[in-house]
Amino acid sequence: MQRHCEWISPHYDPRMSIEKSQVAFAESSLVMPGGVSSPVRAFQGVGGTPVFVADGEGCRVTDVDGNRYIDYVMSYGPLIAGHANDRVMAAICKQAGHGTSFGMPTMAETTLCDTIASALPSVDMVRLVNSGTEAAMSAIRLARAATGRNKIVKCAGCYHGHVDGLLVEAGSGALTLGTPSSPGVPKSVAANTLTVPYNDLDAAAKVFELHGDDIACFAVEPIAGNMGLVPPAPGYLAGLRELCDKHGAMLLFDEVMTGFRVAWGGAQVRYNIRPDLSCFGKVIGGGLPLAAYAGPKHIMEQVSPAGPMYQAGTLSGNPLATAAGITTLEILQEPGAYDTLETRSAQLQNGLETAAKDAGVPVCVNRVGSMVGLYLVDAEGDTVENFADATATSADRFATFFHAMREAGVLLAPSRFEALFVSLAHDEEAIEQTVAASEIAFAAVKRTDI
């Protein structure tokens, strides 16, 4: 244990300068709401000044003050091959030389959609869009169009983008900021969204008993990634499949985070459950704005221009994004890619659990594939299985842990409701350095508990 602390001590500086980030944040706050383009980046969940990043390479980023960090934000999931991966960058640059946007079909779109469809038994056809929010919004519209029903069901703490009807007990940034529902959402819109606890089949059955004739779809993150990282309980996803079949509703898997990250294809492949509709994003864009919704032919052919359900987008299927996505998926198809992700992520999980135990700090570390959820719980043995469990964890203790990790050269998402993302660029040395940093950070948490 001491060996780790001595090894990392040259990188540990509690007085790490963030002066340029402070100046940058003051300037951005004059022209951007909260100084950021997305809420959780503002560090409101942990306090302090956001890190303004200047450069990324592999599993590390460098901020404008010159501080270098091992990164577990990884753009909140897309960078599974690492920052500025040579092959991905080469594909983007090559395409940029031929044009950045056409508003007309390209063969690369077909290639990417074919790759996605070939990986998923539930998918025959794919529609490319620009963001996970757009994918979820469109998939729900399609479910309503296909069923002729109005209501949808979602789980408390699951986030499906900032669409009006989905900002009802949402997770991630909305949860961190203490506003799981948003002003500006009409009550009439929210009234068509029914909310149940994640991992609670009895509650799901009850809502179907009450509203089954008007439920278009049950939308769920098959692995909840916006309340930290919460795996599905055994039988939960299969139970949802049965309920949807029984009541004529569609099962919608939001795999914007998990698609092609937790397995080739995603959570639906890992757990062998076939949804009616799926949403993808993040990894399939390789770090550029790209997402998709997908499903069987008889449903997807209801999308315009093949069918009457309208959805469009000027930049959908952008050639730079498709080039990055195709190359990223090619990297993931190489032998051993997912084995490497599994090994490194398990090493991180085990190291964090050991470091916390040695420091006398109770934690729950959930993991599925290369997604990890770290919770500072009240007592040894406490688990996090749903939204209520996640919100019961200590925000103050997480803030202490977060800042101690940053000062030791490891950057986490500034919210206890975000997952840690491991990439192929996180080598054994990076994991060992992370665990060593966590020894310092857990010791800091322990001191605040005394």
Short mmCIF file of C-alpha atoms in Angstrom, two decimals:
data_model
loop_
_atom_site.label_atom_id
_atom_site.label_comp_id
_atom_site.label_asym_id
_atom_site.label_seq_id
_atom_site.Cartn_x
_atom_site.Cartn_y
_atom_site.Cartn_z
CA MET A 1 0.00 0.00 0.00
CA GLN A 2 2.81 2.43 0.92
CA ARG A 3 4.51 1.67 -2.38
CA HIS A 4 1.49 3.11 -4.22
CA CYS A 5 1.45 6.29 -2.15
CA GLU A 6 5.17 6.89 -2.65
CA TRP A 7 4.80 6.22 -6.36
CA ILE A 8 2.09 8.81 -6.87
CA SER A 9 3.34 11.46 -4.47
CA PRO A 10 5.35 13.37 -7.12
CA HIS A 11 2.06 13.99 -8.97
CA TYR A 12 0.05 14.92 -5.88
CA ASP A 13 -0.26 18.63 -5.18
CA PRO A 14 -3.24 19.94 -3.18
CA ARG A 15 -2.25 23.42 -4.38
CA MET A 16 -2.54 22.41 -8.04
CA SER A 17 -2.99 25.67 -9.93
CA ILE A 18 -6.35 26.23 -11.61
CA GLU A 19 -5.89 29.95 -12.18
CA LYS A 20 -6.41 29.81 -15.95
CA SER A 21 -9.51 27.63 -15.54
CA GLN A 22 -10.86 30.21 -13.08
CA VAL A 23 -10.30 33.01 -15.57
CA ALA A 24 -11.82 30.94 -18.39
CA PHE A 25 -14.88 30.18 -16.27
CA ALA A 26 -15.37 33.83 -15.36
CA GLU A 27 -15.26 34.75 -19.05
CA SER A 28 -17.57 31.95 -20.17
CA SER A 29 -20.10 32.85 -17.47
CA LEU A 30 -20.57 36.25 -19.12
CA VAL A 31 -21.79 34.76 -22.39
CA MET A 32 -23.06 31.23 -21.52
CA PRO A 33 -25.74 30.27 -18.97
CA GLY A 34 -23.81 29.01 -15.95
CA GLY A 35 -20.63 29.29 -18.01
CA VAL A 36 -21.10 25.90 -19.66
CA SER A 37 -22.83 24.17 -22.57
CA SER A 38 -24.26 21.35 -20.43
CA PRO A 39 -25.25 21.61 -16.73
CA VAL A 40 -23.15 18.92 -15.03
CA ARG A 41 -19.94 20.50 -16.36
CA ALA A 42 -20.45 23.47 -14.03
CA PHE A 43 -19.27 21.47 -10.96
CA GLN A 44 -22.41 22.46 -9.06
CA GLY A 45 -22.60 18.96 -7.64
CA VAL A 46 -19.14 19.19 -6.08
CA GLY A 47 -18.37 22.90 -5.87
CA GLY A 48 -15.34 24.69 -7.20
CA THR A 49 -14.19 25.71 -10.66
CA PRO A 50 -14.73 23.53 -13.73
CA VAL A 51 -11.63 22.11 -15.36
CA PHE A 52 -11.20 23.71 -18.80
CA VAL A 53 -9.57 21.12 -21.02
CA ALA A 54 -6.99 22.02 -23.66
CA ASP A 55 -5.85 18.64 -24.95
CA GLY A 56 -6.61 14.93 -24.83
CA GLU A 57 -4.46 11.93 -25.69
CA GLY A 58 -5.15 8.29 -24.89
CA CYS A 59 -6.65 8.05 -21.41
CA ARG A 60 -5.38 11.47 -20.32
CA VAL A 61 -6.41 15.10 -20.66
CA THR A 62 -4.47 18.30 -20.00
CA ASP A 63 -6.21 21.43 -18.75
CA VAL A 64 -5.48 25.05 -19.65
CA ASP A 65 -3.23 25.34 -16.57
CA GLY A 66 -1.06 22.46 -17.78
CA ASN A 67 -2.35 19.92 -15.23
CA ARG A 68 -2.51 16.39 -16.64
CA TYR A 69 -5.16 13.93 -15.52
CA ILE A 70 -6.12 10.31 -16.06
CA ASP A 71 -9.63 10.77 -17.45
CA TYR A 72 -12.72 8.71 -16.59
CA VAL A 73 -15.20 11.18 -18.05
CA MET A 74 -14.15 10.25 -21.58
CA SER A 75 -16.73 12.66 -23.00
CA TYR A 76 -19.32 10.73 -20.92
CA GLY A 77 -18.74 7.51 -22.81
CA PRO A 78 -18.07 7.94 -26.54
CA LEU A 79 -14.27 7.73 -26.40
CA ILE A 80 -13.99 3.98 -25.93
CA ALA A 81 -10.84 3.98 -28.10
CA GLY A 82 -9.33 6.88 -26.14
CA HIS A 83 -8.73 10.56 -26.83
CA ALA A 84 -7.36 11.41 -30.28
CA ASN A 85 -7.00 7.77 -31.32
CA ASP A 86 -4.71 7.69 -34.36
CA ARG A 87 -7.04 5.61 -36.52
CA VAL A 88 -10.15 7.59 -35.64
CA MET A 89 -8.37 10.89 -36.21
CA ALA A 90 -7.03 9.69 -39.56
CA ALA A 91 -10.54 8.72 -40.68
CA ILE A 92 -11.93 12.12 -39.65
CA CYS A 93 -9.12 14.02 -41.36
CA LYS A 94 -9.43 11.97 -44.53
CA GLN A 95 -13.15 12.67 -44.75
CA ALA A 96 -12.67 16.36 -43.90
CA GLY A 97 -10.56 16.66 -47.02
CA HIS A 98 -13.57 15.57 -49.06
CA GLY A 99 -16.17 17.72 -47.30
CA THR A 100 -17.76 18.10 -43.89
CA SER A 101 -21.48 18.05 -44.66
CA PHE A 102 -23.61 17.47 -47.74
CA GLY A 103 -27.26 17.17 -46.77
CA MET A 104 -27.34 14.30 -49.25
CA PRO A 105 -26.92 10.53 -48.83
CA THR A 106 -23.45 9.01 -48.46
CA MET A 107 -22.32 5.40 -48.63
CA ALA A 108 -20.75 5.75 -45.18
CA GLU A 109 -24.21 6.08 -43.66
CA THR A 110 -25.17 2.72 -45.14
CA THR A 111 -21.96 1.13 -43.88
CA LEU A 112 -22.49 2.37 -40.33
CA CYS A 113 -26.18 1.39 -40.25
CA ASP A 114 -25.37 -2.05 -41.64
CA THR A 115 -22.72 -2.56 -38.95
CA ILE A 116 -25.19 -1.60 -36.22
CA ALA A 117 -27.94 -3.81 -37.62
CA SER A 118 -25.65 -6.81 -38.08
CA ALA A 119 -24.72 -6.70 -34.38
CA LEU A 120 -28.28 -6.70 -33.05
CA PRO A 121 -30.95 -9.38 -33.58
CA SER A 122 -33.63 -6.77 -32.76
CA VAL A 123 -32.58 -4.42 -35.56
CA ASP A 124 -33.31 -4.51 -39.29
CA MET A 125 -33.24 -0.80 -40.03
CA VAL A 126 -31.56 2.27 -38.52
CA ARG A 127 -32.25 6.00 -38.67
CA LEU A 128 -29.24 8.22 -37.91
CA VAL A 129 -29.71 11.42 -35.91
CA ASN A 130 -27.42 13.83 -34.06
CA SER A 131 -27.90 13.23 -30.32
CA GLY A 132 -29.25 10.80 -27.78
CA THR A 133 -32.03 13.22 -26.96
CA GLU A 134 -33.08 13.30 -30.61
CA ALA A 135 -32.95 9.50 -30.81
CA ALA A 136 -35.15 9.02 -27.73
CA MET A 137 -37.61 11.70 -28.80
CA SER A 138 -37.97 10.14 -32.25
CA ALA A 139 -38.22 6.56 -30.99
CA ILE A 140 -41.02 7.50 -28.60
CA ARG A 141 -42.86 9.34 -31.36
CA LEU A 142 -42.52 6.22 -33.48
CA ALA A 143 -43.84 4.00 -30.67
CA ARG A 144 -46.86 6.26 -30.32
CA ALA A 145 -47.43 6.29 -34.06
CA ALA A 146 -47.14 2.51 -34.34
CA THR A 147 -49.43 1.74 -31.39
CA GLY A 148 -51.90 4.63 -31.61
CA ARG A 149 -51.41 5.19 -27.87
CA ASN A 150 -50.31 8.25 -25.90
CA LYS A 151 -48.69 7.32 -22.61
CA ILE A 152 -45.14 6.21 -21.96
CA VAL A 153 -43.56 4.69 -18.86
CA LYS A 154 -40.06 5.53 -17.66
CA CYS A 155 -38.06 4.78 -14.53
CA ALA A 156 -37.22 7.32 -11.86
CA GLY A 157 -33.59 8.35 -12.25
CA CYS A 158 -33.29 7.21 -15.85
CA TYR A 159 -32.45 9.99 -18.29
CA HIS A 160 -33.56 9.90 -21.90
CA GLY A 161 -32.58 13.39 -22.97
CA HIS A 162 -34.04 16.82 -22.35
CA VAL A 163 -37.30 16.27 -24.23
CA ASP A 164 -40.24 17.92 -22.41
CA GLY A 165 -42.13 14.71 -21.74
CA LEU A 166 -39.03 12.91 -20.45
CA LEU A 167 -37.90 15.47 -17.87
CA VAL A 168 -39.90 13.75 -15.17
CA GLU A 169 -37.73 12.39 -12.35
CA ALA A 170 -34.75 12.40 -14.68
CA GLY A 171 -31.26 11.44 -13.61
CA SER A 172 -27.75 12.67 -14.40
CA GLY A 173 -27.32 16.45 -14.62
CA ALA A 174 -30.95 17.22 -13.79
CA LEU A 175 -30.62 15.17 -10.63
CA THR A 176 -27.29 16.71 -9.65
CA LEU A 177 -28.74 20.20 -9.90
CA GLY A 178 -31.68 19.28 -7.70
CA THR A 179 -34.27 19.81 -10.46
CA PRO A 180 -35.36 16.38 -11.69
CA SER A 181 -38.33 18.10 -13.34
CA SER A 182 -37.93 21.34 -15.26
CA PRO A 183 -39.90 24.57 -15.48
CA GLY A 184 -41.17 25.07 -18.99
CA VAL A 185 -42.60 21.57 -19.26
CA PRO A 186 -46.39 21.81 -19.59
CA LYS A 187 -48.38 19.71 -17.14
CA SER A 188 -50.37 18.35 -20.07
CA VAL A 189 -47.16 16.94 -21.58
CA ALA A 190 -45.85 15.51 -18.32
CA ALA A 191 -49.24 13.88 -17.70
CA ASN A 192 -48.53 11.37 -20.45
CA THR A 193 -45.34 10.19 -18.73
CA LEU A 194 -45.77 7.59 -16.01
CA THR A 195 -42.86 6.92 -13.64
CA VAL A 196 -41.97 3.76 -11.74
CA PRO A 197 -38.87 2.73 -9.74
CA TYR A 198 -36.06 1.04 -11.67
CA ASN A 199 -35.63 -2.67 -10.90
CA ASP A 200 -39.20 -2.93 -9.51
CA LEU A 201 -41.26 -5.36 -11.59
CA ASP A 202 -44.24 -5.16 -9.24
CA ALA A 203 -44.50 -1.41 -9.80
CA ALA A 204 -44.22 -1.91 -13.55
CA ALA A 205 -46.99 -4.50 -13.47
CA LYS A 206 -49.19 -2.16 -11.45
CA VAL A 207 -48.83 0.73 -13.91
CA PHE A 208 -49.74 -1.60 -16.77
CA GLU A 209 -52.80 -2.79 -14.86
CA LEU A 210 -53.95 0.81 -14.47
CA HIS A 211 -53.01 2.24 -17.88
CA GLY A 212 -52.13 -0.71 -20.12
CA ASP A 213 -54.58 0.17 -22.88
CA ASP A 214 -52.95 3.56 -23.42
CA ILE A 215 -49.25 2.77 -22.90
CA ALA A 216 -47.28 3.08 -26.12
CA CYS A 217 -43.94 2.02 -24.69
CA PHE A 218 -41.89 1.32 -21.62
CA ALA A 219 -38.64 3.27 -22.05
CA VAL A 220 -35.72 2.11 -19.93
CA GLU A 221 -31.96 2.21 -19.73
CA PRO A 222 -31.32 -1.55 -19.61
CA ILE A 223 -28.33 -0.68 -17.43
CA ALA A 224 -29.07 2.56 -15.61
CA GLY A 225 -26.21 4.97 -16.24
CA ASN A 226 -27.67 8.26 -15.07
CA MET A 227 -27.90 7.46 -11.38
CA GLY A 228 -24.29 6.31 -11.31
CA LEU A 229 -24.24 2.76 -12.63
CA VAL A 230 -27.02 0.37 -11.62
CA PRO A 231 -27.29 -3.07 -13.25
CA PRO A 232 -30.68 -4.66 -13.88
CA ALA A 233 -31.80 -7.10 -11.21
CA PRO A 234 -31.99 -10.74 -12.35
CA GLY A 235 -35.19 -11.22 -14.34
CA TYR A 236 -36.04 -7.51 -14.48
CA LEU A 237 -35.54 -6.96 -18.21
CA ALA A 238 -37.19 -10.27 -19.09
CA GLY A 239 -40.12 -9.29 -16.91
CA LEU A 240 -40.50 -5.98 -18.73
CA ARG A 241 -40.47 -7.85 -22.03
CA GLU A 242 -43.32 -10.07 -20.81
CA LEU A 243 -45.36 -7.12 -19.54
CA CYS A 244 -45.04 -5.23 -22.82
CA ASP A 245 -46.03 -8.32 -24.80
CA LYS A 246 -49.03 -8.94 -22.55
CA HIS A 247 -50.34 -5.37 -22.90
CA GLY A 248 -49.44 -4.68 -26.53
CA ALA A 249 -46.86 -2.01 -25.66
CA MET A 250 -43.39 -1.58 -27.09
CA LEU A 251 -40.23 -2.12 -25.06
CA LEU A 252 -37.75 0.67 -25.78
CA PHE A 253 -34.13 0.20 -24.71
CA ASP A 254 -32.20 3.44 -24.39
CA GLU A 255 -28.68 2.20 -25.13
CA VAL A 256 -27.17 5.62 -25.80
CA MET A 257 -24.60 4.82 -23.11
CA THR A 258 -24.47 1.04 -23.19
CA GLY A 259 -24.65 0.41 -26.94
CA PHE A 260 -21.40 -1.19 -28.11
CA ARG A 261 -19.82 -0.35 -24.75
CA VAL A 262 -20.85 -3.19 -22.43
CA ALA A 263 -20.74 -5.73 -25.27
CA TRP A 264 -20.60 -5.87 -29.05
CA GLY A 265 -24.12 -4.62 -29.75
CA GLY A 266 -24.96 -3.60 -26.21
CA ALA A 267 -26.89 -4.55 -23.10
CA GLN A 268 -29.60 -6.32 -25.08
CA VAL A 269 -26.97 -8.73 -26.40
CA ARG A 270 -25.29 -9.10 -23.02
CA TYR A 271 -28.62 -9.99 -21.35
CA ASN A 272 -30.23 -11.66 -24.38
CA ILE A 273 -33.39 -9.54 -24.35
CA ARG A 274 -34.92 -8.30 -27.60
CA PRO A 275 -36.54 -4.84 -27.38
CA ASP A 276 -38.93 -3.47 -30.00
CA LEU A 277 -37.01 -0.23 -30.43
CA SER A 278 -33.49 0.81 -29.44
CA CYS A 279 -31.62 4.09 -29.14
CA PHE A 280 -27.87 4.38 -29.61
CA GLY A 281 -25.33 7.17 -29.39
CA LYS A 282 -21.93 8.00 -27.91
CA VAL A 283 -19.75 5.03 -29.01
CA ILE A 284 -21.33 4.76 -32.47
CA GLY A 285 -20.19 8.33 -33.19
CA GLY A 286 -16.63 7.79 -32.02
CA GLY A 287 -16.57 11.14 -30.22
CA LEU A 288 -18.51 13.18 -32.77
CA PRO A 289 -22.23 14.08 -32.59
CA LEU A 290 -24.12 11.04 -33.86
CA ALA A 291 -26.92 8.85 -32.54
CA ALA A 292 -29.56 6.51 -33.90
CA TYR A 293 -32.86 4.81 -33.26
CA ALA A 294 -33.47 1.37 -34.68
CA GLY A 295 -35.77 -1.61 -34.82
CA PRO A 296 -37.41 -4.23 -37.03
CA LYS A 297 -38.42 -3.37 -40.57
CA HIS A 298 -42.18 -3.39 -40.01
CA ILE A 299 -41.82 -0.68 -37.36
CA MET A 300 -39.03 1.40 -38.90
CA GLU A 301 -40.78 1.60 -42.28
CA GLN A 302 -43.35 3.82 -40.60
CA VAL A 303 -40.68 6.56 -40.49
CA SER A 304 -40.82 9.21 -43.24
CA PRO A 305 -40.26 9.02 -46.18
CA ALA A 306 -41.12 5.30 -46.09
CA GLY A 307 -44.09 5.98 -43.82
CA PRO A 308 -46.15 8.74 -42.21
CA MET A 309 -44.16 9.36 -38.97
CA TYR A 310 -42.12 12.49 -39.64
CA GLN A 311 -38.58 13.07 -38.43
CA ALA A 312 -35.73 14.89 -40.16
CA GLY A 313 -32.35 16.53 -39.52
CA THR A 314 -29.99 18.65 -41.61
CA LEU A 315 -26.80 17.17 -40.13
CA SER A 316 -28.07 13.62 -39.58
CA GLY A 317 -25.54 11.07 -40.82
CA ASN A 318 -22.81 13.72 -40.92
CA PRO A 319 -19.84 12.33 -42.88
CA LEU A 320 -17.24 13.25 -40.24
CA ALA A 321 -19.27 11.52 -37.54
CA THR A 322 -19.93 8.42 -39.63
CA ALA A 323 -16.20 8.15 -40.42
CA ALA A 324 -15.37 8.32 -36.70
CA GLY A 325 -18.13 5.85 -35.82
CA ILE A 326 -17.22 3.29 -38.46
CA THR A 327 -13.57 3.34 -37.41
CA THR A 328 -14.39 3.06 -33.70
CA LEU A 329 -16.60 0.04 -34.35
CA GLU A 330 -13.84 -1.52 -36.46
CA ILE A 331 -11.48 -1.17 -33.50
CA LEU A 332 -14.01 -2.82 -31.20
CA GLN A 333 -14.39 -5.76 -33.56
CA GLU A 334 -10.72 -6.63 -33.28
CA PRO A 335 -9.99 -9.81 -31.29
CA GLY A 336 -9.61 -9.20 -27.58
CA ALA A 337 -11.00 -5.64 -27.49
CA TYR A 338 -13.84 -6.38 -25.09
CA ASP A 339 -11.67 -8.76 -23.07
CA THR A 340 -9.23 -5.88 -22.53
CA LEU A 341 -12.03 -3.55 -21.47
CA GLU A 342 -13.38 -6.17 -19.08
CA THR A 343 -9.96 -6.87 -17.55
CA ARG A 344 -9.02 -3.24 -17.01
CA SER A 345 -12.45 -2.34 -15.62
CA ALA A 346 -12.42 -5.28 -13.20
CA GLN A 347 -8.94 -4.22 -12.09
CA LEU A 348 -10.27 -0.72 -11.40
CA GLN A 349 -13.31 -2.02 -9.50
CA ASN A 350 -11.24 -4.36 -7.35
CA GLY A 351 -8.64 -1.69 -6.67
CA LEU A 352 -11.23 0.87 -5.58
CA GLU A 353 -12.96 -1.64 -3.31
CA THR A 354 -9.66 -2.64 -1.69
CA ALA A 355 -8.51 0.96 -1.22
CA ALA A 356 -11.82 1.92 0.37
CA LYS A 357 -11.78 -1.07 2.70
CA ASP A 358 -8.21 -0.32 3.79
CA ALA A 359 -9.23 3.27 4.54
CA GLY A 360 -12.33 2.19 6.45
CA VAL A 361 -14.68 3.96 4.04
CA PRO A 362 -17.84 2.02 3.07
CA VAL A 363 -18.47 1.96 -0.68
CA CYS A 364 -20.61 0.20 -3.24
CA VAL A 365 -18.86 -0.28 -6.57
CA ASN A 366 -21.19 -1.45 -9.33
CA ARG A 367 -19.80 -2.48 -12.70
CA VAL A 368 -21.04 -3.82 -16.02
CA GLY A 369 -18.36 -4.14 -18.68
CA SER A 370 -16.40 -0.90 -18.96
CA MET A 371 -18.88 1.19 -16.96
CA VAL A 372 -18.29 1.61 -13.23
CA GLY A 373 -20.45 3.23 -10.56
CA LEU A 374 -18.80 4.35 -7.32
CA TYR A 375 -21.05 5.17 -4.34
CA LEU A 376 -20.00 6.40 -0.91
CA VAL A 377 -22.63 4.57 1.13
CA ASP A 378 -23.46 4.78 4.83
CA ALA A 379 -22.42 1.31 5.89
CA GLU A 380 -20.43 -1.65 4.67
CA GLY A 381 -22.69 -3.94 2.64
CA ASP A 382 -25.12 -1.22 1.53
CA THR A 383 -26.12 -1.65 -2.11
CA VAL A 384 -27.40 0.73 -4.77
CA GLU A 385 -30.15 -0.81 -6.87
CA ASN A 386 -32.36 2.13 -7.80
CA PHE A 387 -32.91 5.90 -7.79
CA ALA A 388 -33.75 6.08 -4.09
CA ASP A 389 -30.59 4.21 -3.12
CA ALA A 390 -28.45 6.48 -5.31
CA THR A 391 -29.88 9.71 -3.92
CA ALA A 392 -29.38 8.44 -0.36
CA THR A 393 -25.59 8.49 -0.79
CA SER A 394 -23.60 11.44 0.51
CA ALA A 395 -23.06 14.39 -1.83
CA ASP A 396 -20.56 15.99 0.58
CA ARG A 397 -18.40 12.88 0.89
CA PHE A 398 -18.41 12.45 -2.88
CA ALA A 399 -17.31 16.07 -3.31
CA THR A 400 -14.39 15.44 -0.95
CA PHE A 401 -13.44 12.31 -2.88
CA PHE A 402 -13.80 14.03 -6.25
CA HIS A 403 -11.54 16.96 -5.39
CA ALA A 404 -8.92 14.74 -3.75
CA MET A 405 -8.82 12.57 -6.87
CA ARG A 406 -8.45 15.63 -9.09
CA GLU A 407 -5.60 16.94 -6.99
CA ALA A 408 -3.95 13.51 -7.28
CA GLY A 409 -4.23 13.61 -11.06
CA VAL A 410 -7.43 11.65 -11.73
CA LEU A 411 -10.49 13.29 -13.27
CA LEU A 412 -13.97 11.91 -12.57
CA ALA A 413 -17.32 13.29 -13.65
CA PRO A 414 -18.30 16.02 -11.14
CA SER A 415 -21.43 14.18 -10.04
CA ARG A 416 -22.07 11.06 -8.02
CA PHE A 417 -24.81 10.21 -10.51
CA GLU A 418 -22.43 9.64 -13.44
CA ALA A 419 -20.57 6.47 -14.35
CA LEU A 420 -16.82 6.12 -14.76
CA PHE A 421 -15.91 5.11 -18.31
CA VAL A 422 -12.91 2.91 -19.03
CA SER A 423 -11.40 2.95 -22.52
CA LEU A 424 -8.99 0.76 -24.46
CA ALA A 425 -6.39 3.46 -23.77
CA HIS A 426 -6.55 2.91 -20.00
CA ASP A 427 -3.53 0.64 -19.61
CA GLU A 428 -2.45 -1.21 -16.48
CA GLU A 429 -0.23 1.65 -15.36
CA ALA A 430 -3.12 4.12 -15.55
CA ILE A 431 -5.34 1.83 -13.50
CA GLU A 432 -2.63 1.36 -10.88
CA GLN A 433 -2.10 5.12 -10.65
CA THR A 434 -5.86 5.59 -10.28
CA VAL A 435 -6.05 3.11 -7.44
CA ALA A 436 -3.07 4.81 -5.76
CA ALA A 437 -4.84 8.16 -6.07
CA SER A 438 -7.97 6.64 -4.55
CA GLU A 439 -5.99 5.65 -1.45
CA ILE A 440 -5.29 9.33 -0.89
CA ALA A 441 -8.86 10.32 -1.68
CA PHE A 442 -10.47 7.72 0.58
CA ALA A 443 -8.16 8.85 3.38
CA ALA A 444 -9.46 12.39 2.83
CA VAL A 445 -13.04 11.14 3.07
CA LYS A 446 -12.20 9.25 6.26
CA ARG A 447 -10.81 12.43 7.82
CA THR A 448 -14.07 14.28 7.13
CA ASP A 449 -16.02 11.46 8.78
CA ILE A 450 -14.12 11.77 12.05
#
